[in-house]
Coordinates of C-alpha atoms in Angstrom, one line a residue:
M1 CA -21.4 1.9 -25.6
G2 CA -20.0 -1.2 -23.9
K3 CA -16.8 -2.9 -25.2
T4 CA -16.5 -6.6 -25.4
A5 CA -12.9 -6.9 -26.4
E6 CA -10.4 -7.5 -23.6
S7 CA -8.2 -4.6 -24.9
I8 CA -8.9 -1.6 -27.1
H9 CA -6.8 1.0 -28.8
F10 CA -6.8 4.3 -27.0
E11 CA -8.6 6.0 -29.8
G12 CA -11.5 3.6 -29.3
E13 CA -11.1 1.1 -32.1
E14 CA -11.9 -2.5 -31.2
D15 CA -9.0 -4.9 -30.6
H16 CA -9.1 -6.5 -34.0
E17 CA -9.2 -3.0 -35.6
A18 CA -6.3 -1.6 -33.6
P19 CA -3.4 -0.4 -35.7
R20 CA -0.3 -2.5 -36.0
G21 CA 2.4 -1.5 -33.5
T22 CA 0.1 -0.7 -30.6
G23 CA 0.6 -2.4 -27.3
G24 CA 3.5 -4.8 -26.5
W25 CA 6.8 -3.8 -24.9
T26 CA 7.0 -0.5 -26.8
A27 CA 4.1 0.8 -24.8
A28 CA 4.8 -1.1 -21.6
S29 CA 8.4 0.2 -21.4
C30 CA 7.0 3.8 -21.4
I31 CA 4.8 2.9 -18.4
I32 CA 7.8 1.3 -16.6
E33 CA 9.8 4.4 -17.2
H34 CA 6.9 6.5 -15.8
H35 CA 6.8 4.2 -12.8
F36 CA 10.5 4.4 -12.1
F37 CA 10.7 8.2 -12.1
A38 CA 7.5 8.6 -10.2
L39 CA 8.7 6.4 -7.4
L40 CA 12.1 8.1 -7.5
A41 CA 10.5 11.5 -6.9
Y42 CA 8.1 10.2 -4.2
S43 CA 10.9 8.4 -2.3
G44 CA 13.2 11.4 -2.6
V45 CA 10.6 13.4 -0.7
S46 CA 9.2 10.9 1.7
R47 CA 12.5 9.4 2.9
T48 CA 14.1 12.7 3.8
L49 CA 11.0 14.6 4.8
V50 CA 11.4 13.9 8.6
R51 CA 14.8 15.6 8.6
Y52 CA 13.6 18.5 6.5
L53 CA 10.8 19.1 9.0
T54 CA 13.1 19.0 12.0
R55 CA 16.0 20.9 10.5
V56 CA 14.3 23.5 8.3
M57 CA 10.6 23.7 9.4
K58 CA 11.5 23.5 13.2
Q59 CA 9.2 20.6 14.0
T60 CA 9.7 18.3 17.0
N61 CA 10.7 14.7 16.4
S62 CA 7.3 13.4 17.3
S63 CA 5.5 16.0 15.2
A64 CA 7.7 15.4 12.2
S65 CA 7.2 11.7 12.5
S66 CA 3.4 12.1 12.6
I67 CA 3.5 14.4 9.5
V68 CA 5.5 11.9 7.5
L69 CA 3.3 9.0 8.6
N70 CA 0.1 10.9 7.7
F71 CA 1.6 11.8 4.3
S72 CA 2.4 8.2 3.7
G73 CA -1.0 7.0 4.8
T74 CA -2.8 9.5 2.5
S75 CA -0.5 8.4 -0.4
Y76 CA -2.0 4.8 0.1
I77 CA -5.6 6.0 0.3
T78 CA -5.7 8.2 -2.8
P79 CA -5.0 5.3 -5.2
L80 CA -8.5 4.0 -4.2
V81 CA -10.0 7.1 -5.7
G82 CA -7.9 6.8 -8.8
A83 CA -8.9 3.1 -9.2
M84 CA -12.6 4.1 -9.1
L85 CA -12.2 7.0 -11.5
G86 CA -10.2 4.8 -13.9
D87 CA -12.7 2.0 -13.9
S88 CA -15.9 4.1 -14.0
F89 CA -15.3 7.4 -15.7
F90 CA -12.0 8.5 -17.3
G91 CA -10.4 5.2 -18.4
H92 CA -7.0 4.1 -17.3
F93 CA -4.9 6.3 -19.6
R94 CA -6.8 9.5 -18.9
S95 CA -6.7 8.8 -15.2
S96 CA -3.0 8.2 -15.3
L97 CA -2.4 11.4 -17.2
L98 CA -4.6 13.5 -14.9
F99 CA -2.9 12.4 -11.7
A100 CA 0.6 12.5 -13.3
V101 CA 0.0 16.2 -14.0
I102 CA -1.2 16.7 -10.4
Y103 CA 1.9 14.9 -9.2
V104 CA 4.2 17.3 -11.0
V105 CA 2.3 20.3 -9.5
G106 CA 2.8 18.9 -6.0
Q107 CA 6.5 18.2 -6.5
F108 CA 6.9 21.7 -7.9
L109 CA 5.2 23.3 -4.8
V110 CA 7.4 21.3 -2.4
T111 CA 10.4 22.6 -4.4
L112 CA 9.2 26.1 -3.9
S113 CA 8.9 25.5 -0.1
A114 CA 12.5 24.4 0.0
N115 CA 13.9 27.2 -2.2
V116 CA 11.9 30.3 -1.4
P117 CA 13.0 31.8 2.0
A118 CA 9.6 33.4 2.6
L119 CA 8.1 30.0 2.7
Q120 CA 10.4 28.9 5.5
P121 CA 10.8 30.0 9.1
T122 CA 13.6 32.4 9.9
Q123 CA 16.6 30.4 11.0
C124 CA 18.3 30.9 14.4
K125 CA 21.3 33.2 14.5
I126 CA 24.4 32.3 16.3
G127 CA 24.0 33.1 20.0
E128 CA 20.2 33.4 19.9
E129 CA 18.4 31.4 22.6
I130 CA 14.9 32.0 21.3
C131 CA 14.3 31.3 17.6
P132 CA 11.4 32.7 15.6
A133 CA 8.6 30.1 15.4
T134 CA 7.3 28.7 12.1
K135 CA 4.3 30.6 10.9
R136 CA 1.1 28.6 10.4
W137 CA 0.7 29.6 6.8
Q138 CA 4.2 28.4 6.0
L139 CA 3.3 24.9 7.4
S140 CA 0.0 25.1 5.6
F141 CA 1.7 25.7 2.3
L142 CA 3.9 22.6 2.8
Y143 CA 1.0 20.5 4.0
T144 CA -1.0 21.4 0.9
S145 CA 2.0 20.6 -1.3
L146 CA 2.4 17.2 0.3
F147 CA -1.3 16.5 -0.1
I148 CA -1.2 17.3 -3.8
I149 CA 1.7 14.9 -4.1
A150 CA -0.3 12.2 -2.3
L151 CA -3.3 13.0 -4.6
G152 CA -1.0 12.5 -7.6
R153 CA -0.2 9.0 -6.4
A154 CA -3.8 8.1 -7.2
G155 CA -2.8 7.3 -10.7
Y156 CA -0.8 4.2 -9.6
P157 CA -3.6 1.6 -10.1
A158 CA -4.6 3.1 -13.4
Y159 CA -1.2 3.0 -15.1
Q160 CA -0.6 -0.5 -13.6
V161 CA -3.7 -1.8 -15.3
L162 CA -2.9 0.1 -18.5
G163 CA 0.5 -1.6 -18.6
A164 CA -1.0 -5.0 -18.2
A165 CA -3.5 -4.2 -21.0
Q166 CA -0.6 -3.9 -23.5
F167 CA -0.4 -7.7 -23.4
H168 CA -4.0 -8.3 -24.3
D169 CA -3.6 -11.7 -25.9
H170 CA -3.9 -14.8 -23.8
R171 CA -0.7 -16.1 -25.4
Q172 CA 1.1 -13.1 -23.8
N173 CA 0.6 -14.2 -20.2
A174 CA 4.4 -14.7 -19.8
E175 CA 5.0 -11.1 -21.1
R176 CA 2.4 -9.8 -18.7
S177 CA 4.0 -11.6 -15.8
A178 CA 7.4 -10.2 -16.8
F179 CA 5.8 -6.7 -16.9
F180 CA 4.8 -6.9 -13.3
T181 CA 8.3 -8.1 -12.4
Y182 CA 9.9 -5.2 -14.2
M183 CA 7.4 -2.8 -12.4
F184 CA 8.6 -4.2 -9.0
Q185 CA 12.2 -3.8 -10.0
A186 CA 11.6 -0.3 -11.2
L187 CA 10.1 0.5 -7.8
T188 CA 13.0 -1.0 -6.0
F189 CA 15.6 0.7 -8.1
G190 CA 13.8 4.0 -7.8
Y191 CA 13.9 3.8 -4.0
M192 CA 17.6 2.8 -4.1
V193 CA 18.6 5.8 -6.3
S194 CA 16.7 8.2 -4.1
A195 CA 18.3 6.6 -1.0
T196 CA 21.8 7.2 -2.4
A197 CA 22.1 9.9 -5.1
V198 CA 19.1 12.1 -4.1
V199 CA 19.9 11.9 -0.4
Y200 CA 23.6 12.7 -1.1
V201 CA 22.7 15.8 -3.1
Q202 CA 20.3 17.0 -0.3
E203 CA 22.9 16.6 2.4
S204 CA 25.8 18.1 0.3
Y205 CA 24.1 20.9 -1.7
G206 CA 21.0 21.6 0.3
W207 CA 17.3 20.8 0.4
G208 CA 16.5 23.2 -2.4
V209 CA 18.8 21.4 -4.9
G210 CA 17.6 18.0 -3.7
Y211 CA 13.9 18.8 -4.2
I212 CA 14.7 20.3 -7.6
L213 CA 15.9 16.8 -8.5
T214 CA 12.7 15.2 -7.3
A215 CA 10.6 17.7 -9.2
L216 CA 12.6 17.0 -12.4
A217 CA 12.1 13.2 -11.8
S218 CA 8.3 13.8 -11.6
F219 CA 8.4 15.7 -14.8
M220 CA 10.4 12.9 -16.5
S221 CA 7.7 10.5 -15.3
L222 CA 5.1 12.6 -17.1
L223 CA 7.2 12.7 -20.3
G224 CA 7.6 8.9 -20.0
L225 CA 3.8 8.4 -19.9
L226 CA 3.2 10.8 -22.8
S227 CA 5.9 9.2 -24.9
G228 CA 3.8 6.0 -25.2
L229 CA 0.7 7.8 -26.4
P230 CA 0.8 6.5 -30.0
F231 CA 1.2 2.9 -28.8
Y232 CA -1.2 2.4 -25.9
R233 CA -4.1 0.0 -25.8
E234 CA -6.7 0.9 -23.2
G235 CA -7.7 -2.0 -21.1
H236 CA -11.4 -3.0 -21.0
S237 CA -12.9 -2.1 -17.6
E238 CA -15.3 -4.4 -15.7
G239 CA -17.0 -1.4 -14.2
N240 CA -16.7 0.0 -10.7
A241 CA -16.5 -3.0 -8.4
C242 CA -16.7 -0.8 -5.3
A243 CA -20.1 0.4 -6.5
K244 CA -21.3 -3.2 -6.5
I245 CA -20.4 -3.5 -2.8
F246 CA -22.2 -0.4 -1.9
Q247 CA -25.2 -1.5 -3.9
V248 CA -25.5 -4.7 -1.8
L249 CA -25.1 -2.7 1.4
S250 CA -27.7 -0.2 0.2
A251 CA -30.3 -2.8 -0.9
S252 CA -29.9 -4.8 2.3
L253 CA -30.4 -1.7 4.5
L254 CA -33.5 -0.7 2.5
K255 CA -35.0 -4.1 3.1
C256 CA -33.7 -4.7 6.6
R257 CA -37.3 -4.9 8.0
L258 CA -38.3 -7.6 5.6
S259 CA -38.3 -11.2 6.6
L260 CA -35.7 -13.4 4.8
P261 CA -37.4 -16.0 2.6
P262 CA -35.9 -19.4 1.7
R263 CA -32.9 -18.9 -0.5
E264 CA -34.6 -20.6 -3.4
E265 CA -36.9 -17.6 -3.6
L266 CA -34.1 -15.0 -3.6
F267 CA -33.4 -13.1 -6.8
D268 CA -30.6 -14.6 -8.9
D269 CA -31.5 -13.9 -12.5
Q270 CA -28.2 -14.1 -14.3
S271 CA -29.7 -13.1 -17.5
Q272 CA -29.4 -9.6 -16.1
D273 CA -25.6 -10.0 -16.0
P274 CA -24.2 -12.5 -18.5
D275 CA -20.8 -12.5 -16.7
E276 CA -22.4 -14.1 -13.7
A277 CA -23.5 -17.2 -15.7
N278 CA -19.9 -18.3 -15.8
L279 CA -19.1 -17.7 -12.1
D280 CA -19.0 -20.5 -9.6
F281 CA -20.1 -19.9 -6.0
F282 CA -20.6 -21.7 -2.8
Y283 CA -23.7 -20.2 -1.2
S284 CA -22.8 -19.3 2.4
S285 CA -24.7 -19.1 5.6
D286 CA -22.8 -16.2 7.2
F287 CA -23.6 -12.6 6.8
R288 CA -27.2 -13.6 6.2
F289 CA -28.4 -10.0 6.6
L290 CA -26.8 -9.2 3.2
D291 CA -29.1 -11.8 1.6
K292 CA -31.9 -9.3 2.0
A293 CA -30.4 -7.4 -0.8
A294 CA -31.7 -10.2 -3.1
I295 CA -35.3 -10.1 -1.8
E296 CA -37.5 -9.5 -4.7
T297 CA -40.6 -7.5 -3.7
H298 CA -44.0 -7.8 -5.5
D299 CA -43.4 -4.6 -7.5
E300 CA -39.9 -5.6 -8.5
Q301 CA -41.1 -8.8 -10.0
F302 CA -42.6 -6.9 -12.9
L303 CA -39.6 -4.6 -13.4
R304 CA -36.8 -7.0 -14.0
E305 CA -35.7 -5.4 -17.2
G306 CA -35.3 -2.1 -15.5
R307 CA -34.4 -3.1 -12.0
N308 CA -32.7 -0.6 -9.7
P309 CA -29.3 -2.2 -8.7
W310 CA -29.3 -0.1 -5.5
R311 CA -32.6 -1.7 -4.4
L312 CA -32.3 -5.3 -5.8
C313 CA -29.1 -7.3 -6.3
T314 CA -28.5 -10.8 -7.5
L315 CA -27.6 -13.5 -4.9
S316 CA -24.4 -14.0 -6.9
Q317 CA -23.5 -10.4 -6.3
V318 CA -24.2 -10.8 -2.6
E319 CA -21.9 -13.8 -2.4
E320 CA -19.1 -11.8 -4.0
V321 CA -19.5 -9.1 -1.4
K322 CA -19.4 -11.7 1.4
Q323 CA -16.2 -13.1 0.0
I324 CA -14.6 -9.6 0.2
L325 CA -15.9 -9.1 3.8
R326 CA -14.2 -12.3 4.9
L327 CA -10.8 -10.8 3.9
V328 CA -11.2 -7.8 6.2
P329 CA -10.2 -9.4 9.5
V330 CA -7.0 -10.7 7.9
C331 CA -6.2 -7.2 6.8
I332 CA -6.9 -5.7 10.2
S333 CA -4.5 -8.2 11.8
C334 CA -1.7 -6.9 9.5
I335 CA -2.2 -3.2 10.2
I336 CA 0.4 -3.1 13.0
F337 CA 3.1 -4.5 10.7
T338 CA 2.6 -1.4 8.4
S339 CA 3.0 0.7 11.5
I340 CA 6.3 -1.0 12.0
Y341 CA 7.3 -0.4 8.4
G342 CA 6.4 3.3 8.9
Q343 CA 9.4 3.6 11.3
L344 CA 11.9 3.2 8.4
P345 CA 11.6 6.8 7.1
T346 CA 10.9 8.3 10.6
L347 CA 12.4 7.1 13.9
F348 CA 15.0 4.8 12.2
V349 CA 16.3 7.9 10.4
L350 CA 16.2 10.1 13.5
Q351 CA 17.9 7.3 15.4
G352 CA 20.8 7.2 12.9
E353 CA 21.2 11.0 13.1
V354 CA 22.4 10.7 16.7
M355 CA 24.9 7.9 16.0
N356 CA 28.4 7.8 14.5
R357 CA 27.8 8.1 10.8
K358 CA 31.5 7.9 9.6
V359 CA 32.7 5.0 7.5
G360 CA 35.6 3.3 9.2
N361 CA 38.6 5.7 9.6
F362 CA 37.5 7.7 6.6
N363 CA 36.3 11.2 7.2
V364 CA 33.1 10.5 5.3
E365 CA 29.7 10.7 6.8
I366 CA 26.7 8.7 5.5
P367 CA 23.3 10.4 5.5
P368 CA 21.0 8.5 7.9
A369 CA 18.3 8.3 5.2
T370 CA 20.7 6.3 3.0
M371 CA 20.3 3.4 5.5
T372 CA 17.0 2.6 3.9
I373 CA 18.9 1.1 1.0
F374 CA 19.5 -2.0 3.2
E375 CA 15.8 -2.6 3.3
N376 CA 15.6 -2.2 -0.5
L377 CA 18.5 -4.6 -1.0
T378 CA 16.9 -7.1 1.4
V379 CA 13.6 -7.1 -0.6
L380 CA 15.4 -7.4 -3.9
L381 CA 17.8 -10.2 -2.9
G382 CA 15.4 -11.8 -0.5
G383 CA 12.6 -12.0 -3.1
Y384 CA 15.0 -13.8 -5.5
L385 CA 16.1 -16.3 -2.8
Y386 CA 12.6 -16.9 -1.7
N387 CA 11.5 -18.0 -5.2
K388 CA 14.7 -19.9 -6.1
V389 CA 15.7 -21.5 -2.7
F390 CA 12.9 -21.2 -0.1
I391 CA 10.0 -22.4 -2.2
P392 CA 11.7 -25.5 -3.7
T393 CA 13.0 -26.5 -0.3
M394 CA 9.7 -26.1 1.5
M395 CA 7.9 -27.9 -1.3
K396 CA 9.9 -31.0 -0.4
V397 CA 9.0 -30.6 3.3
T398 CA 5.4 -29.6 3.1
G399 CA 4.2 -30.8 -0.3
H400 CA 2.5 -27.4 -0.8
P401 CA 2.8 -26.1 -4.4
K402 CA 3.9 -22.7 -3.0
G403 CA 6.1 -24.1 -0.3
I404 CA 3.9 -22.6 2.4
S405 CA 0.4 -21.2 2.1
P406 CA -0.3 -17.4 1.8
L407 CA -1.6 -17.4 5.4
Q408 CA 1.5 -19.1 6.7
R409 CA 3.5 -16.6 4.8
I410 CA 1.6 -13.7 6.4
G411 CA 2.1 -15.2 9.9
T412 CA 5.8 -15.6 9.3
G413 CA 6.0 -11.9 8.3
L414 CA 4.2 -10.8 11.5
C415 CA 6.8 -12.8 13.6
M416 CA 9.6 -11.0 11.7
G417 CA 7.9 -7.7 12.7
V418 CA 8.1 -8.7 16.4
L419 CA 11.8 -9.7 15.9
A420 CA 12.6 -6.4 14.1
M421 CA 11.2 -4.2 16.8
T422 CA 12.9 -6.2 19.5
V423 CA 16.2 -5.9 17.8
A424 CA 15.7 -2.2 17.3
A425 CA 14.9 -1.8 21.0
L426 CA 18.1 -3.6 22.0
V427 CA 20.2 -1.5 19.6
E428 CA 18.7 1.7 21.0
T429 CA 19.3 0.5 24.6
Q430 CA 23.0 -0.1 23.7
R431 CA 23.2 3.3 22.0
L432 CA 21.9 5.1 25.1
A433 CA 24.3 3.2 27.3
R434 CA 27.2 4.3 25.2
I435 CA 26.6 8.0 25.5
S436 CA 29.2 9.8 27.5
P437 CA 28.9 13.3 29.0
S438 CA 31.4 14.6 26.4
D439 CA 29.2 13.5 23.5
T440 CA 27.4 16.6 22.3
Q441 CA 25.9 15.1 19.1
G442 CA 25.0 11.6 20.2
S443 CA 26.5 8.2 20.7
E444 CA 29.8 7.0 19.3
M445 CA 28.0 3.8 18.4
S446 CA 28.2 3.2 14.7
M447 CA 25.1 3.8 12.7
F448 CA 25.7 0.5 10.9
Y449 CA 24.4 -1.3 14.0
L450 CA 21.0 -0.3 12.6
I451 CA 21.4 -2.6 9.6
P452 CA 19.8 -5.7 11.3
Q453 CA 16.5 -3.9 12.0
F454 CA 16.3 -2.6 8.4
V455 CA 17.0 -6.1 7.1
L456 CA 14.5 -7.8 9.4
V457 CA 11.8 -5.3 8.3
G458 CA 12.7 -6.1 4.7
I459 CA 12.3 -9.8 5.3
G460 CA 9.0 -9.1 7.0
E461 CA 7.8 -7.3 3.8
I462 CA 8.7 -10.3 1.6
F463 CA 6.5 -12.5 3.8
T464 CA 3.7 -10.2 4.9
Y465 CA 3.0 -7.9 1.9
V466 CA 3.6 -10.6 -0.8
G467 CA 1.6 -13.1 1.2
L468 CA -1.3 -10.6 1.4
T469 CA -1.2 -10.1 -2.3
E470 CA -1.3 -13.9 -3.0
F471 CA -4.0 -14.4 -0.4
F472 CA -6.2 -11.7 -1.8
Y473 CA -5.8 -13.0 -5.4
D474 CA -6.7 -16.5 -4.4
Q475 CA -9.6 -15.7 -2.2
S476 CA -11.2 -12.8 -4.0
P477 CA -14.0 -13.2 -6.5
P478 CA -12.5 -12.8 -10.0
R479 CA -14.5 -9.6 -10.7
M480 CA -13.6 -8.1 -7.3
R481 CA -9.8 -8.5 -7.4
S482 CA -9.3 -4.8 -8.0
V483 CA -11.2 -4.2 -4.8
S484 CA -9.1 -6.6 -2.8
S485 CA -6.0 -4.8 -4.1
S486 CA -7.5 -1.6 -2.8
I487 CA -8.2 -3.2 0.6
S488 CA -4.5 -4.1 0.7
M489 CA -3.5 -0.5 0.1
L490 CA -6.1 0.7 2.7
T491 CA -4.4 -1.6 5.2
Q492 CA -1.1 0.1 4.6
A493 CA -2.8 3.5 4.9
M494 CA -4.4 2.5 8.3
G495 CA -1.0 1.3 9.5
N496 CA 0.6 4.6 8.9
Y497 CA -2.3 6.5 10.5
L498 CA -2.1 4.2 13.5
S499 CA 1.6 4.7 13.9
S500 CA 1.0 8.5 13.8
L501 CA -1.6 8.1 16.5
L502 CA 0.6 6.0 18.6
V503 CA 3.5 8.6 18.4
S504 CA 1.1 11.3 19.5
I505 CA -0.3 9.3 22.3
V506 CA 3.1 8.3 23.6
Y507 CA 4.4 11.8 23.3
H508 CA 1.6 13.4 25.3
S509 CA 1.4 10.6 27.9
T510 CA 5.2 10.5 28.6
T511 CA 6.0 14.2 28.8
K512 CA 4.2 14.9 32.0
D513 CA 5.8 16.5 35.1
G514 CA 8.8 17.9 33.2
S515 CA 9.8 14.5 31.7
P516 CA 11.3 14.7 28.2
G517 CA 9.2 11.7 27.2
W518 CA 10.0 8.7 25.1
I519 CA 10.4 10.7 21.8
P520 CA 11.8 14.1 22.7
N521 CA 13.6 16.5 20.4
D522 CA 16.9 15.1 21.7
L523 CA 16.7 11.4 21.4
N524 CA 19.6 11.1 23.8
E525 CA 17.2 12.1 26.6
G526 CA 14.4 9.9 25.4
R527 CA 13.5 6.2 25.5
V528 CA 12.7 5.3 21.9
D529 CA 13.6 1.7 22.9
K530 CA 10.4 1.6 25.0
F531 CA 8.4 2.7 22.0
Y532 CA 9.9 0.0 19.9
L533 CA 9.1 -2.6 22.6
L534 CA 5.5 -1.3 22.6
L535 CA 5.3 -1.9 18.8
A536 CA 6.8 -5.4 19.3
A537 CA 4.1 -6.2 21.9
L538 CA 1.3 -4.9 19.7
C539 CA 2.6 -6.9 16.7
G540 CA 2.7 -10.0 19.0
L541 CA -0.9 -9.4 19.9
S542 CA -1.7 -9.0 16.2
F543 CA -0.1 -12.3 15.5
I544 CA -2.2 -14.1 18.2
C545 CA -5.3 -12.5 16.7
F546 CA -4.2 -13.5 13.2
L547 CA -3.8 -17.2 14.4
I548 CA -7.4 -17.1 15.6
I549 CA -8.7 -15.5 12.4
A550 CA -6.7 -17.9 10.2
S551 CA -7.9 -21.0 12.0
T552 CA -11.5 -20.0 11.5
F553 CA -11.2 -18.5 8.0
K554 CA -13.5 -20.0 5.4
H555 CA -11.8 -20.3 2.1
R556 CA -13.5 -19.3 -1.2
R557 CA -13.0 -22.7 -2.8
D558 CA -12.0 -26.2 -1.7
E559 CA -10.4 -28.4 -4.3
N560 CA -11.7 -31.5 -2.6
L561 CA -15.3 -30.4 -3.1
P562 CA -17.3 -30.1 -6.4
T563 CA -18.2 -26.5 -7.2
R564 CA -21.9 -25.8 -7.4
R565 CA -22.8 -23.6 -10.3
C566 CA -25.1 -20.7 -9.5
S567 CA -27.8 -20.6 -12.1
P568 CA -31.4 -19.4 -12.3
M569 CA -32.6 -22.9 -13.0
R570 CA -30.8 -24.5 -10.1
K571 CA -30.0 -22.8 -6.8
T572 CA -28.0 -25.4 -4.9
M573 CA -27.3 -24.2 -1.4
T574 CA -24.0 -25.3 0.0
S575 CA -23.0 -24.4 3.5
R576 CA -19.6 -22.9 4.0
S577 CA -19.2 -24.7 7.2
S578 CA -17.8 -27.6 5.2
L579 CA -15.1 -25.4 3.7
K580 CA -13.0 -24.8 6.7
E581 CA -9.4 -25.8 6.1
P582 CA -6.6 -26.6 8.6
L583 CA -4.9 -23.8 10.5
L584 CA -3.0 -21.4 8.3
S585 CA -3.7 -23.5 5.2

């Protein structure tokens, strides 16, 4: 039975029948607590995993980096599955609970891997030249555990929507906005705690104790979610937006042999979907092959009440899909930046491992994974300065209500990616130059020289990722915004997979004829600086492609033009060629 209320109590009562005390900050605070501990547990594993793989599981630097990147990429893909299940089948609370339980199981299995000797390779004894190799089943157990953790991350979209639904009234927009702010702060603080406290425990007391902490954090996240059970309101779902995209693709393929009639004859009966009657569209002339999904055959004219949505779609639905497709090239141009971001928990950490990690004259060594806190601090402080200083200043210069447009923001972030990799390459070149024959562990160059590259990547995040979020929200159809958010996460997944592929290609192509290659087990014999320059060059090419894409992008709406309402009585066809805006507008 369909629900018309914007928010309903978990038990199923309509909004006006929901008991007093449901929703609001009481329920939302439980979700924020769940989010904090979940991210703390995830970061505690992901940001130290590369060292666990090289030190305990005896993986090469290149292999360990690829494993971490694949794990991160999968962690960004599974939320797409969770979003579809939450929208279409289980509801947001049940989906959140299901994946929270799976998440705890995955963390528990990783903890077993770090604490049970049989699940680890036999460590080398003093004086042994040949060490026992890691058994395949031992690696398989760890890989399975990591996959289950990544699968548990699928609940993220569901509990984010569930949290927003606790402020169901339109008068609570400010509280809803504050909720998202607190969610971001919980994410950042979760990463910071893992980069300091959890990493310290792992370095001082062993991997087993450290991963026990992450498992406990995941269990605390589950308890946090359950503690709000008496107070939750379940958000009303708009249905599976992804299915609507596949319906258009299916219908257009089934009718690919049909000739496209004039648009006035295409099916657009909004009485079949009352929500479409209130949507405004510009009918576009691109992706014309998708218009065939709205061709109404002779047989379908007599079956309107029971039309098959996989064979016949409304023209309004087709236009929504077109708007989503227009976002894809922008996403593709940002994939390489995510590949750069993927170096933070992998090569940046390995780079710090072969540098001087002491603080001044104190005999205290900083774990290399702790350096990621500088990226967290940059995002936290930089985000505040961006809103309070950068936007007001740029508003006076450009007159733009946001200081600069989302596309300009994305372009700036890509430039920061080029700069970050260039600086990282220069630092690595200097590190290699300062290695003396007497150095057995690495360079005497301080690990704190890595701070600029962490900071620059953090600044790039503020521009690129937040710019993408703004851009998707502005340019997505209102009913497809969940899909656009999924595309953003898919972009990050593809970036991690691309980085893993690049590491593998570079490793195999540079280790010929006895050469140690660019990314060997001993980075003192490698040329990681060349790999960083390769990423900088690829990011530069992505920026050029982005400029071309942005200059030809057709915006969803133009404030200078009147909006043509799509209605069954009047099908006004407006070409999108008139909607092009200035470069990076």
